[in-house]
């Protein structure tokens, strides 16, 4: 956010090639500016020691402590058979706990001379356990001499704040601190990206001052000033990028699409056996207003599982077909594309039989296009697209291929945005004669600030009402290890649902075929392993299905569904389940999105701790879609006190997807959420926390809109333009890497 000549200086010129190489490889730092924006993670107060009592295992830590005692032992080993091996054991303390340091061989001489009892130092290393005691083996250390070089008196030394940087085993925090000390004078040349009026109006310090204060604070107030300022930089430059993207979109031409008064949409609405919810009507109005303008709509439609998003999207598609255009719906998987195609054709009835005998007067053709279709069917579908015969097209990534041509593409609907990048969105939009309108749908509720940060180039509509007739879902955690009889009861409940004429899902994290090695499976699990449950591989569909069919669910019709089955086989399994011929479907998360079987009332999720919070919420939304109440059982072997169990308890305790997405975001780092953004640059957040800094993001968005409206090219703000180029340069780089 800074890159001006002094800050563009390569680190190898300033710090030497060896240090620069480590910084580039391990921390991604290449220039003086990069290093100045590598902020401390936290600060140690020299007068107050780190708590040794709560050190994390297996992590690289930096501690400030005092040597309590040091002993040199000799021992015999294969390398030193005559008892000449040497081991130095140093015990350090901070008043709250003690920690053992060990040094071996030739490495003992220097610490033996320097680490005398009473000496205080910073130590860095990886925490391990030996003989049931925590220890650091061969830690790096830096002595804290109160009167080093006679510059620091003991008083100033005790009060100073020591910055501790995100470090690596190859480069300790204090080495980073020394490197930053070397380049800190260049901070004076950092050009300020914030407009003067904004900075003064909000009482923010200048950028050079913020950089000095974050790296060399004298007081805690300095740190607060610096962080407040740097958060604004991140939020504002990001929102400027998004505001410019929105502004550029409004400059593009688009064909206004208005439904004809007595056309396809009216005929469809007349067929509906129910009335739309207030939410569906309000969101539809927002969409129709956008479609009627002469620049492309860019709207994000987020709605709870089962809130009727597909119906809203279908009405938008029908409006476009009414006006003579074509509409396409892009789904992330073949199963989902087939499911959407089926449900759209069912909802439309004879209105989907354009060009056929018995088709209604305003009817159009609804075509499916996926990668696994046979050559003849595919040729036929491509012809319908090119001639305009097909008003509505539903498909997967296959729609993005060069061969696919449209007669007049008017609207693109993307289902489950987080599975498509901006590149794919743009490739599909490039198939219109003029840019088509865009509607993005997601059933993963997104907290408002994440929507503003990740999808900031889209306007947002929210559907939070469930349609009448949707039933409540009861969710419970089943602690399989602590209370095995609870699991037995879970299978009894499944049998009860089936005997009442209903059906059930059983979801597992893994498939279980030979391509699906458990050793790899353990690594792929979504959540970090905790406790003992990670010692076995995650449960697999094929094993669980076999065990259930021979055991607790013997006599019921059990089938499996997973992503590596042939598309025709998958479709056949789904059809049998939808028709009620199968009692229990044992599946992977392929059923997570869009599968609609109103008669399925129960779901058992095995190893539920291996799934993310929003994924569990998505899966649960597959039951309770009809008039009978739903039941979701989350099976886990995790101990009661583990973070994994707390996550599951949160899912069981609320049906509010927005509340859950907040919990999810607080438990993960923002990087994960922002990393699945459209193209990576969002992960450049260093001090801005998406949940905590909601106000800053909202205000930055408003300020950015004003600045861009007045000066879209930022000609009057060279510092801001430079910062933006740095951000977008990063973004382009990540585009190319992903390419």
Tab-separated table of C-alpha atoms in Angstrom, residues 20-391:
chain	number	residue	atom	x	y	z
A	20	UNK	CA	16.511	-11.414	1.863
A	21	UNK	CA	16.258	-14.972	0.496
A	22	UNK	CA	14.802	-16.309	3.770
A	23	UNK	CA	12.330	-13.390	3.941
A	24	UNK	CA	11.185	-13.952	0.362
A	25	UNK	CA	10.847	-17.737	0.674
A	26	UNK	CA	9.310	-17.995	4.119
A	27	UNK	CA	7.391	-14.752	4.601
A	28	UNK	CA	6.750	-13.513	1.055
A	29	UNK	CA	8.599	-10.235	1.748
A	30	UNK	CA	10.564	-8.818	-1.207
A	31	UNK	CA	10.864	-5.033	-0.821
A	32	UNK	CA	11.427	-2.461	1.905
A	33	UNK	CA	7.709	-1.631	1.675
A	34	UNK	CA	6.745	-5.294	2.216
A	35	UNK	CA	8.899	-5.423	5.325
A	36	UNK	CA	7.458	-2.195	6.754
A	37	UNK	CA	3.991	-3.726	6.353
A	38	UNK	CA	4.987	-6.893	8.219
A	39	UNK	CA	3.426	-5.804	11.512
A	40	UNK	CA	4.113	-7.196	14.996
A	41	UNK	CA	1.660	-9.882	16.087
A	42	UNK	CA	1.850	-8.704	19.691
A	43	UNK	CA	4.171	-6.870	22.098
A	44	UNK	CA	6.099	-8.026	25.147
A	45	UNK	CA	6.587	-5.587	27.947
A	46	UNK	CA	10.140	-5.918	29.118
A	47	UNK	CA	9.106	-5.265	32.679
A	48	UNK	CA	6.536	-8.036	32.529
A	49	UNK	CA	7.489	-11.588	31.608
A	50	UNK	CA	5.683	-13.964	29.273
A	51	UNK	CA	3.612	-16.610	30.960
A	52	UNK	CA	5.459	-19.867	30.628
A	53	UNK	CA	2.490	-21.606	32.222
A	54	UNK	CA	0.446	-21.674	29.020
A	55	UNK	CA	2.827	-22.415	26.171
A	56	UNK	CA	1.281	-24.164	23.150
A	57	UNK	CA	2.765	-27.547	22.183
A	58	UNK	CA	4.552	-27.952	18.857
A	59	UNK	CA	4.474	-24.247	18.099
A	60	UNK	CA	7.327	-21.865	17.462
A	61	UNK	CA	7.269	-19.461	20.412
A	62	UNK	CA	9.165	-16.435	21.673
A	63	UNK	CA	9.409	-15.988	25.445
A	64	UNK	CA	11.064	-13.465	27.703
A	65	UNK	CA	12.420	-15.042	30.881
A	66	UNK	CA	15.218	-15.195	33.433
A	67	UNK	CA	17.775	-17.995	33.848
A	68	UNK	CA	17.221	-19.802	37.172
A	69	UNK	CA	20.067	-22.288	36.842
A	70	UNK	CA	22.363	-23.893	34.261
A	71	UNK	CA	24.106	-27.281	34.484
A	72	UNK	CA	26.561	-28.960	32.156
A	73	UNK	CA	26.386	-32.791	31.995
A	74	UNK	CA	28.738	-35.181	30.243
A	75	UNK	CA	27.545	-38.511	28.873
A	76	UNK	CA	28.630	-41.369	26.611
A	77	UNK	CA	27.029	-41.724	23.178
A	78	UNK	CA	27.806	-43.340	19.826
A	79	UNK	CA	29.470	-40.119	18.694
A	80	UNK	CA	31.332	-39.638	21.984
A	81	UNK	CA	31.894	-43.152	23.392
A	82	UNK	CA	34.265	-42.089	26.190
A	83	UNK	CA	31.778	-39.992	28.064
A	84	UNK	CA	32.821	-36.834	26.229
A	85	UNK	CA	29.299	-35.954	25.015
A	86	UNK	CA	28.082	-32.679	26.533
A	87	UNK	CA	24.574	-31.508	27.325
A	88	UNK	CA	23.742	-28.120	28.808
A	89	UNK	CA	20.433	-27.918	30.690
A	90	UNK	CA	19.199	-24.431	31.475
A	91	UNK	CA	16.061	-23.767	33.507
A	92	UNK	CA	14.322	-20.440	32.875
A	93	UNK	CA	11.474	-18.918	34.852
A	94	UNK	CA	9.027	-16.071	34.598
A	95	UNK	CA	7.392	-16.393	38.002
A	96	UNK	CA	4.397	-18.312	36.573
A	97	UNK	CA	6.182	-21.423	35.392
A	98	UNK	CA	9.511	-22.978	34.522
A	99	UNK	CA	10.843	-24.216	31.207
A	100	UNK	CA	13.850	-26.380	30.414
A	101	UNK	CA	16.239	-25.464	27.587
A	102	UNK	CA	18.696	-28.056	26.259
A	103	UNK	CA	21.814	-27.617	24.136
A	104	UNK	CA	24.042	-30.464	22.867
A	105	UNK	CA	27.533	-31.074	21.502
A	106	UNK	CA	29.552	-28.130	20.228
A	107	UNK	CA	26.431	-25.980	20.601
A	108	UNK	CA	26.890	-25.811	24.407
A	109	UNK	CA	29.928	-23.533	24.582
A	110	UNK	CA	28.380	-20.141	23.808
A	111	UNK	CA	25.209	-20.552	25.942
A	112	UNK	CA	27.314	-22.023	28.779
A	113	UNK	CA	29.296	-18.751	28.906
A	114	UNK	CA	26.300	-16.436	28.377
A	115	UNK	CA	23.290	-17.980	30.125
A	116	UNK	CA	24.334	-17.489	33.730
A	117	UNK	CA	21.766	-17.489	36.533
A	118	UNK	CA	20.003	-14.112	36.730
A	119	UNK	CA	20.497	-13.363	33.009
A	120	UNK	CA	17.371	-12.241	31.169
A	121	UNK	CA	16.868	-12.982	27.500
A	122	UNK	CA	14.398	-13.619	24.709
A	123	UNK	CA	14.294	-17.281	23.701
A	124	UNK	CA	12.701	-18.726	20.559
A	125	UNK	CA	12.148	-22.332	19.587
A	126	UNK	CA	9.602	-25.095	19.185
A	127	UNK	CA	7.935	-26.340	22.367
A	128	UNK	CA	8.276	-30.114	22.842
A	129	UNK	CA	7.901	-32.562	25.731
A	130	UNK	CA	10.706	-34.676	27.177
A	131	UNK	CA	10.260	-36.808	30.308
A	132	UNK	CA	6.829	-35.219	30.786
A	133	UNK	CA	8.357	-31.740	30.973
A	134	UNK	CA	8.076	-28.931	28.460
A	135	UNK	CA	11.347	-28.001	26.836
A	136	UNK	CA	12.928	-25.994	24.009
A	137	UNK	CA	15.763	-27.849	22.276
A	138	UNK	CA	18.553	-25.601	20.942
A	139	UNK	CA	16.513	-22.410	21.137
A	140	UNK	CA	17.815	-19.254	19.526
A	141	UNK	CA	18.197	-16.468	22.080
A	142	UNK	CA	18.983	-12.785	22.415
A	143	UNK	CA	20.312	-11.422	25.711
A	144	UNK	CA	18.484	-8.426	27.137
A	145	UNK	CA	21.259	-6.268	28.564
A	146	UNK	CA	19.874	-3.251	30.327
A	147	UNK	CA	22.956	-1.194	29.646
A	148	UNK	CA	23.959	-2.649	26.265
A	149	UNK	CA	26.335	-0.239	24.501
A	150	UNK	CA	25.512	2.145	27.322
A	151	UNK	CA	22.497	3.408	25.359
A	152	UNK	CA	19.609	1.921	27.254
A	153	UNK	CA	19.324	2.520	30.935
A	154	UNK	CA	17.612	-0.172	32.982
A	155	UNK	CA	14.568	2.098	33.482
A	156	UNK	CA	13.860	2.702	29.807
A	157	UNK	CA	14.649	-0.928	29.089
A	158	UNK	CA	12.060	-2.175	31.578
A	159	UNK	CA	9.288	0.009	30.221
A	160	UNK	CA	9.880	-0.574	26.511
A	161	UNK	CA	7.492	-2.640	24.411
A	162	UNK	CA	9.241	-5.418	22.457
A	163	UNK	CA	7.490	-6.134	19.154
A	164	UNK	CA	7.070	-9.867	18.478
A	165	UNK	CA	6.665	-10.557	14.762
A	166	UNK	CA	5.024	-13.433	12.884
A	167	UNK	CA	8.266	-15.407	12.485
A	168	UNK	CA	9.533	-18.722	11.175
A	169	UNK	CA	12.030	-21.254	12.474
A	170	UNK	CA	14.530	-19.824	9.962
A	171	UNK	CA	14.105	-16.229	11.051
A	172	UNK	CA	13.397	-15.356	14.674
A	173	UNK	CA	11.292	-12.421	15.731
A	174	UNK	CA	14.223	-10.305	16.931
A	175	UNK	CA	16.129	-10.777	13.676
A	176	UNK	CA	13.058	-9.419	11.919
A	177	UNK	CA	12.989	-6.569	14.421
A	178	UNK	CA	16.623	-5.722	13.615
A	179	UNK	CA	15.914	-5.814	9.875
A	180	UNK	CA	12.927	-3.506	10.358
A	181	UNK	CA	15.081	-1.155	12.441
A	182	UNK	CA	17.386	-0.917	9.402
A	183	UNK	CA	14.623	0.027	6.950
A	184	UNK	CA	12.480	2.114	9.335
A	185	UNK	CA	13.914	5.488	8.182
A	186	UNK	CA	12.344	4.784	4.734
A	187	UNK	CA	8.891	4.945	6.373
A	188	UNK	CA	9.207	8.747	6.160
A	189	UNK	CA	8.884	8.446	2.389
A	190	UNK	CA	5.675	6.389	2.409
A	191	UNK	CA	3.080	8.269	0.350
A	192	UNK	CA	-0.243	8.523	2.157
A	193	UNK	CA	-3.115	6.799	0.295
A	194	UNK	CA	-5.876	8.437	2.367
A	195	UNK	CA	-7.311	11.748	1.127
A	196	UNK	CA	-6.236	14.527	3.492
A	197	UNK	CA	-9.840	15.501	4.313
A	198	UNK	CA	-10.744	11.919	5.274
A	199	UNK	CA	-7.643	11.519	7.446
A	200	UNK	CA	-8.161	14.785	9.299
A	201	UNK	CA	-11.920	14.317	9.571
A	202	UNK	CA	-11.373	11.013	11.354
A	203	UNK	CA	-8.408	12.143	13.434
A	204	UNK	CA	-6.040	9.525	11.997
A	205	UNK	CA	-2.236	9.817	12.188
A	206	UNK	CA	-0.207	10.024	8.933
A	207	UNK	CA	1.080	6.817	7.327
A	208	UNK	CA	4.788	7.423	8.166
A	209	UNK	CA	3.813	8.085	11.790
A	210	UNK	CA	1.628	4.949	11.884
A	211	UNK	CA	4.496	2.796	10.570
A	212	UNK	CA	6.917	4.204	13.155
A	213	UNK	CA	4.412	3.707	15.978
A	214	UNK	CA	3.474	0.132	15.057
A	215	UNK	CA	7.127	-0.984	14.941
A	216	UNK	CA	8.587	1.217	17.701
A	217	UNK	CA	5.799	2.115	20.116
A	218	UNK	CA	6.669	3.927	23.347
A	219	UNK	CA	3.237	3.439	24.874
A	220	UNK	CA	0.156	1.303	24.331
A	221	UNK	CA	-1.591	4.408	22.998
A	222	UNK	CA	0.973	4.493	20.151
A	223	UNK	CA	-0.056	0.967	19.152
A	224	UNK	CA	-3.751	1.923	19.222
A	225	UNK	CA	-3.133	5.009	17.034
A	226	UNK	CA	-1.119	3.002	14.534
A	227	UNK	CA	-3.608	0.122	14.302
A	228	UNK	CA	-6.586	2.471	13.929
A	229	UNK	CA	-4.836	4.173	11.025
A	230	UNK	CA	-3.593	0.979	9.299
A	231	UNK	CA	-7.043	-0.639	9.554
A	232	UNK	CA	-8.459	2.324	7.669
A	233	UNK	CA	-5.812	1.930	4.956
A	234	UNK	CA	-6.721	-1.703	4.409
A	235	UNK	CA	-10.470	-1.183	4.485
A	236	UNK	CA	-10.398	1.946	2.328
A	237	UNK	CA	-8.029	0.770	-0.432
A	238	UNK	CA	-9.973	-2.497	-0.707
A	239	UNK	CA	-13.313	-0.678	-0.880
A	240	UNK	CA	-11.901	1.731	-3.493
A	241	UNK	CA	-10.989	-1.286	-5.651
A	242	UNK	CA	-14.528	-2.655	-5.277
A	243	UNK	CA	-16.174	0.748	-5.802
A	244	UNK	CA	-14.200	1.194	-9.024
A	245	UNK	CA	-15.277	-2.251	-10.174
A	246	UNK	CA	-18.923	-1.350	-9.426
A	247	UNK	CA	-18.479	1.993	-11.193
A	248	UNK	CA	-16.954	0.329	-14.265
A	249	UNK	CA	-19.892	-2.090	-14.379
A	250	UNK	CA	-22.378	0.792	-14.393
A	251	UNK	CA	-20.586	2.204	-17.447
A	252	UNK	CA	-21.139	-1.019	-19.417
A	253	UNK	CA	-24.165	-1.191	-21.691
A	254	UNK	CA	-26.788	-3.910	-21.196
A	255	UNK	CA	-30.116	-4.671	-22.809
A	256	UNK	CA	-32.946	-3.757	-20.418
A	257	UNK	CA	-35.091	-6.876	-19.878
A	258	UNK	CA	-38.719	-6.234	-18.941
A	259	UNK	CA	-41.315	-9.019	-18.769
A	260	UNK	CA	-44.233	-8.602	-21.176
A	261	UNK	CA	-47.552	-7.990	-19.353
A	262	UNK	CA	-49.246	-11.251	-20.359
A	263	UNK	CA	-46.217	-13.366	-21.132
A	264	UNK	CA	-44.408	-16.365	-19.743
A	265	UNK	CA	-43.884	-14.932	-16.242
A	266	UNK	CA	-47.591	-14.146	-15.781
A	267	UNK	CA	-48.538	-17.615	-17.056
A	268	UNK	CA	-46.046	-19.159	-14.609
A	269	UNK	CA	-47.278	-17.108	-11.627
A	270	UNK	CA	-50.842	-18.161	-12.416
A	271	UNK	CA	-49.767	-21.812	-12.189
A	272	UNK	CA	-48.159	-21.517	-8.738
A	273	UNK	CA	-50.154	-23.445	-6.100
A	274	UNK	CA	-49.065	-21.007	-3.347
A	275	UNK	CA	-48.420	-17.314	-2.828
A	276	UNK	CA	-44.885	-15.946	-2.614
A	277	UNK	CA	-43.596	-14.904	0.819
A	278	UNK	CA	-43.185	-11.168	1.490
A	279	UNK	CA	-39.415	-11.693	1.281
A	280	UNK	CA	-39.647	-13.383	-2.124
A	281	UNK	CA	-41.840	-10.552	-3.436
A	282	UNK	CA	-39.500	-7.844	-2.119
A	283	UNK	CA	-36.348	-9.510	-3.530
A	284	UNK	CA	-38.101	-10.151	-6.878
A	285	UNK	CA	-38.938	-6.425	-7.100
A	286	UNK	CA	-35.264	-5.510	-6.474
A	287	UNK	CA	-34.194	-7.927	-9.227
A	288	UNK	CA	-36.825	-6.781	-11.758
A	289	UNK	CA	-35.847	-3.133	-11.148
A	290	UNK	CA	-32.200	-4.030	-11.884
A	291	UNK	CA	-33.099	-6.030	-15.004
A	292	UNK	CA	-35.014	-3.055	-16.410
A	293	UNK	CA	-31.932	-0.780	-16.440
A	294	UNK	CA	-29.521	-0.325	-19.341
A	295	UNK	CA	-26.420	-1.406	-17.402
A	296	UNK	CA	-25.817	-4.930	-16.111
A	297	UNK	CA	-27.360	-6.072	-12.845
A	298	UNK	CA	-24.827	-7.430	-10.310
A	299	UNK	CA	-26.725	-8.874	-7.402
A	300	UNK	CA	-25.924	-11.382	-4.668
A	301	UNK	CA	-28.999	-13.276	-3.454
A	302	UNK	CA	-28.310	-14.938	-0.144
A	303	UNK	CA	-30.969	-16.966	1.534
A	304	UNK	CA	-31.304	-19.578	4.199
A	305	UNK	CA	-31.439	-23.172	3.080
A	306	UNK	CA	-34.960	-23.703	1.744
A	307	UNK	CA	-35.972	-20.035	1.649
A	308	UNK	CA	-37.062	-20.377	-1.984
A	309	UNK	CA	-34.101	-18.794	-3.802
A	310	UNK	CA	-34.513	-21.086	-6.826
A	311	UNK	CA	-38.073	-19.866	-7.349
A	312	UNK	CA	-36.948	-16.217	-7.203
A	313	UNK	CA	-34.152	-16.948	-9.693
A	314	UNK	CA	-36.528	-18.822	-12.008
A	315	UNK	CA	-38.946	-15.880	-12.090
A	316	UNK	CA	-36.019	-13.597	-13.066
A	317	UNK	CA	-35.078	-16.042	-15.839
A	318	UNK	CA	-38.652	-16.132	-17.123
A	319	UNK	CA	-38.766	-12.324	-17.205
A	320	UNK	CA	-35.664	-12.335	-19.436
A	321	UNK	CA	-37.112	-15.012	-21.753
A	322	UNK	CA	-40.277	-12.893	-21.963
A	323	UNK	CA	-38.204	-9.997	-23.273
A	324	UNK	CA	-36.686	-12.165	-26.015
A	325	UNK	CA	-33.417	-13.122	-24.279
A	326	UNK	CA	-31.934	-16.338	-22.933
A	327	UNK	CA	-31.120	-17.125	-19.291
A	328	UNK	CA	-28.535	-19.572	-18.026
A	329	UNK	CA	-28.083	-21.138	-14.593
A	330	UNK	CA	-24.604	-22.339	-13.671
A	331	UNK	CA	-24.417	-25.071	-10.978
A	332	UNK	CA	-21.223	-26.328	-9.300
A	333	UNK	CA	-21.862	-30.084	-9.770
A	334	UNK	CA	-23.608	-32.355	-12.257
A	335	UNK	CA	-25.895	-33.755	-9.537
A	336	UNK	CA	-27.019	-30.236	-8.735
A	337	UNK	CA	-27.411	-29.203	-12.381
A	338	UNK	CA	-29.619	-32.264	-13.029
A	339	UNK	CA	-31.594	-31.556	-9.862
A	340	UNK	CA	-32.179	-27.900	-10.886
A	341	UNK	CA	-33.169	-28.979	-14.380
A	342	UNK	CA	-35.670	-31.464	-12.997
A	343	UNK	CA	-37.220	-29.052	-10.511
A	344	UNK	CA	-37.440	-26.177	-13.058
A	345	UNK	CA	-39.171	-28.438	-15.595
A	346	UNK	CA	-41.568	-29.676	-12.877
A	347	UNK	CA	-42.375	-26.142	-11.686
A	348	UNK	CA	-42.966	-24.900	-15.243
A	349	UNK	CA	-44.942	-27.918	-16.509
A	350	UNK	CA	-46.230	-27.331	-20.045
A	351	UNK	CA	-44.500	-23.917	-20.076
A	352	UNK	CA	-41.202	-25.841	-20.411
A	353	UNK	CA	-42.346	-27.649	-23.553
A	354	UNK	CA	-41.584	-24.970	-26.133
A	355	UNK	CA	-41.611	-26.295	-29.688
A	356	UNK	CA	-43.281	-29.531	-28.589
A	357	UNK	CA	-46.780	-30.835	-29.076
A	358	UNK	CA	-48.832	-29.932	-26.034
A	359	UNK	CA	-46.509	-27.062	-25.109
A	360	UNK	CA	-48.322	-23.985	-23.809
A	361	UNK	CA	-48.697	-20.798	-25.874
A	362	UNK	CA	-45.833	-18.871	-24.220
A	363	UNK	CA	-43.708	-21.994	-23.613
A	364	UNK	CA	-39.938	-22.085	-24.017
A	365	UNK	CA	-37.429	-24.917	-24.060
A	366	UNK	CA	-35.417	-25.805	-20.911
A	367	UNK	CA	-32.099	-27.455	-21.851
A	368	UNK	CA	-29.510	-29.243	-19.690
A	369	UNK	CA	-25.809	-29.110	-20.645
A	370	UNK	CA	-23.164	-31.025	-18.651
A	371	UNK	CA	-19.726	-32.430	-19.401
A	372	UNK	CA	-20.765	-36.077	-19.323
A	373	UNK	CA	-23.610	-35.888	-21.869
A	374	UNK	CA	-23.415	-38.132	-24.920
A	375	UNK	CA	-22.237	-36.554	-28.192
A	376	UNK	CA	-25.671	-36.577	-29.870
A	377	UNK	CA	-27.524	-35.049	-26.899
A	378	UNK	CA	-24.797	-32.453	-26.563
A	379	UNK	CA	-24.958	-31.486	-30.247
A	380	UNK	CA	-28.697	-31.086	-29.948
A	381	UNK	CA	-28.379	-28.911	-26.819
A	382	UNK	CA	-25.694	-26.686	-28.435
A	383	UNK	CA	-27.949	-26.169	-31.451
A	384	UNK	CA	-30.888	-25.135	-29.236
A	385	UNK	CA	-28.614	-22.602	-27.505
A	386	UNK	CA	-27.266	-21.130	-30.733
A	387	UNK	CA	-30.671	-20.779	-32.438
A	388	UNK	CA	-32.373	-19.345	-29.374
A	389	UNK	CA	-34.826	-22.245	-29.274
A	390	UNK	CA	-33.794	-22.836	-25.645
A	391	UNK	CA	-34.845	-19.900	-23.472
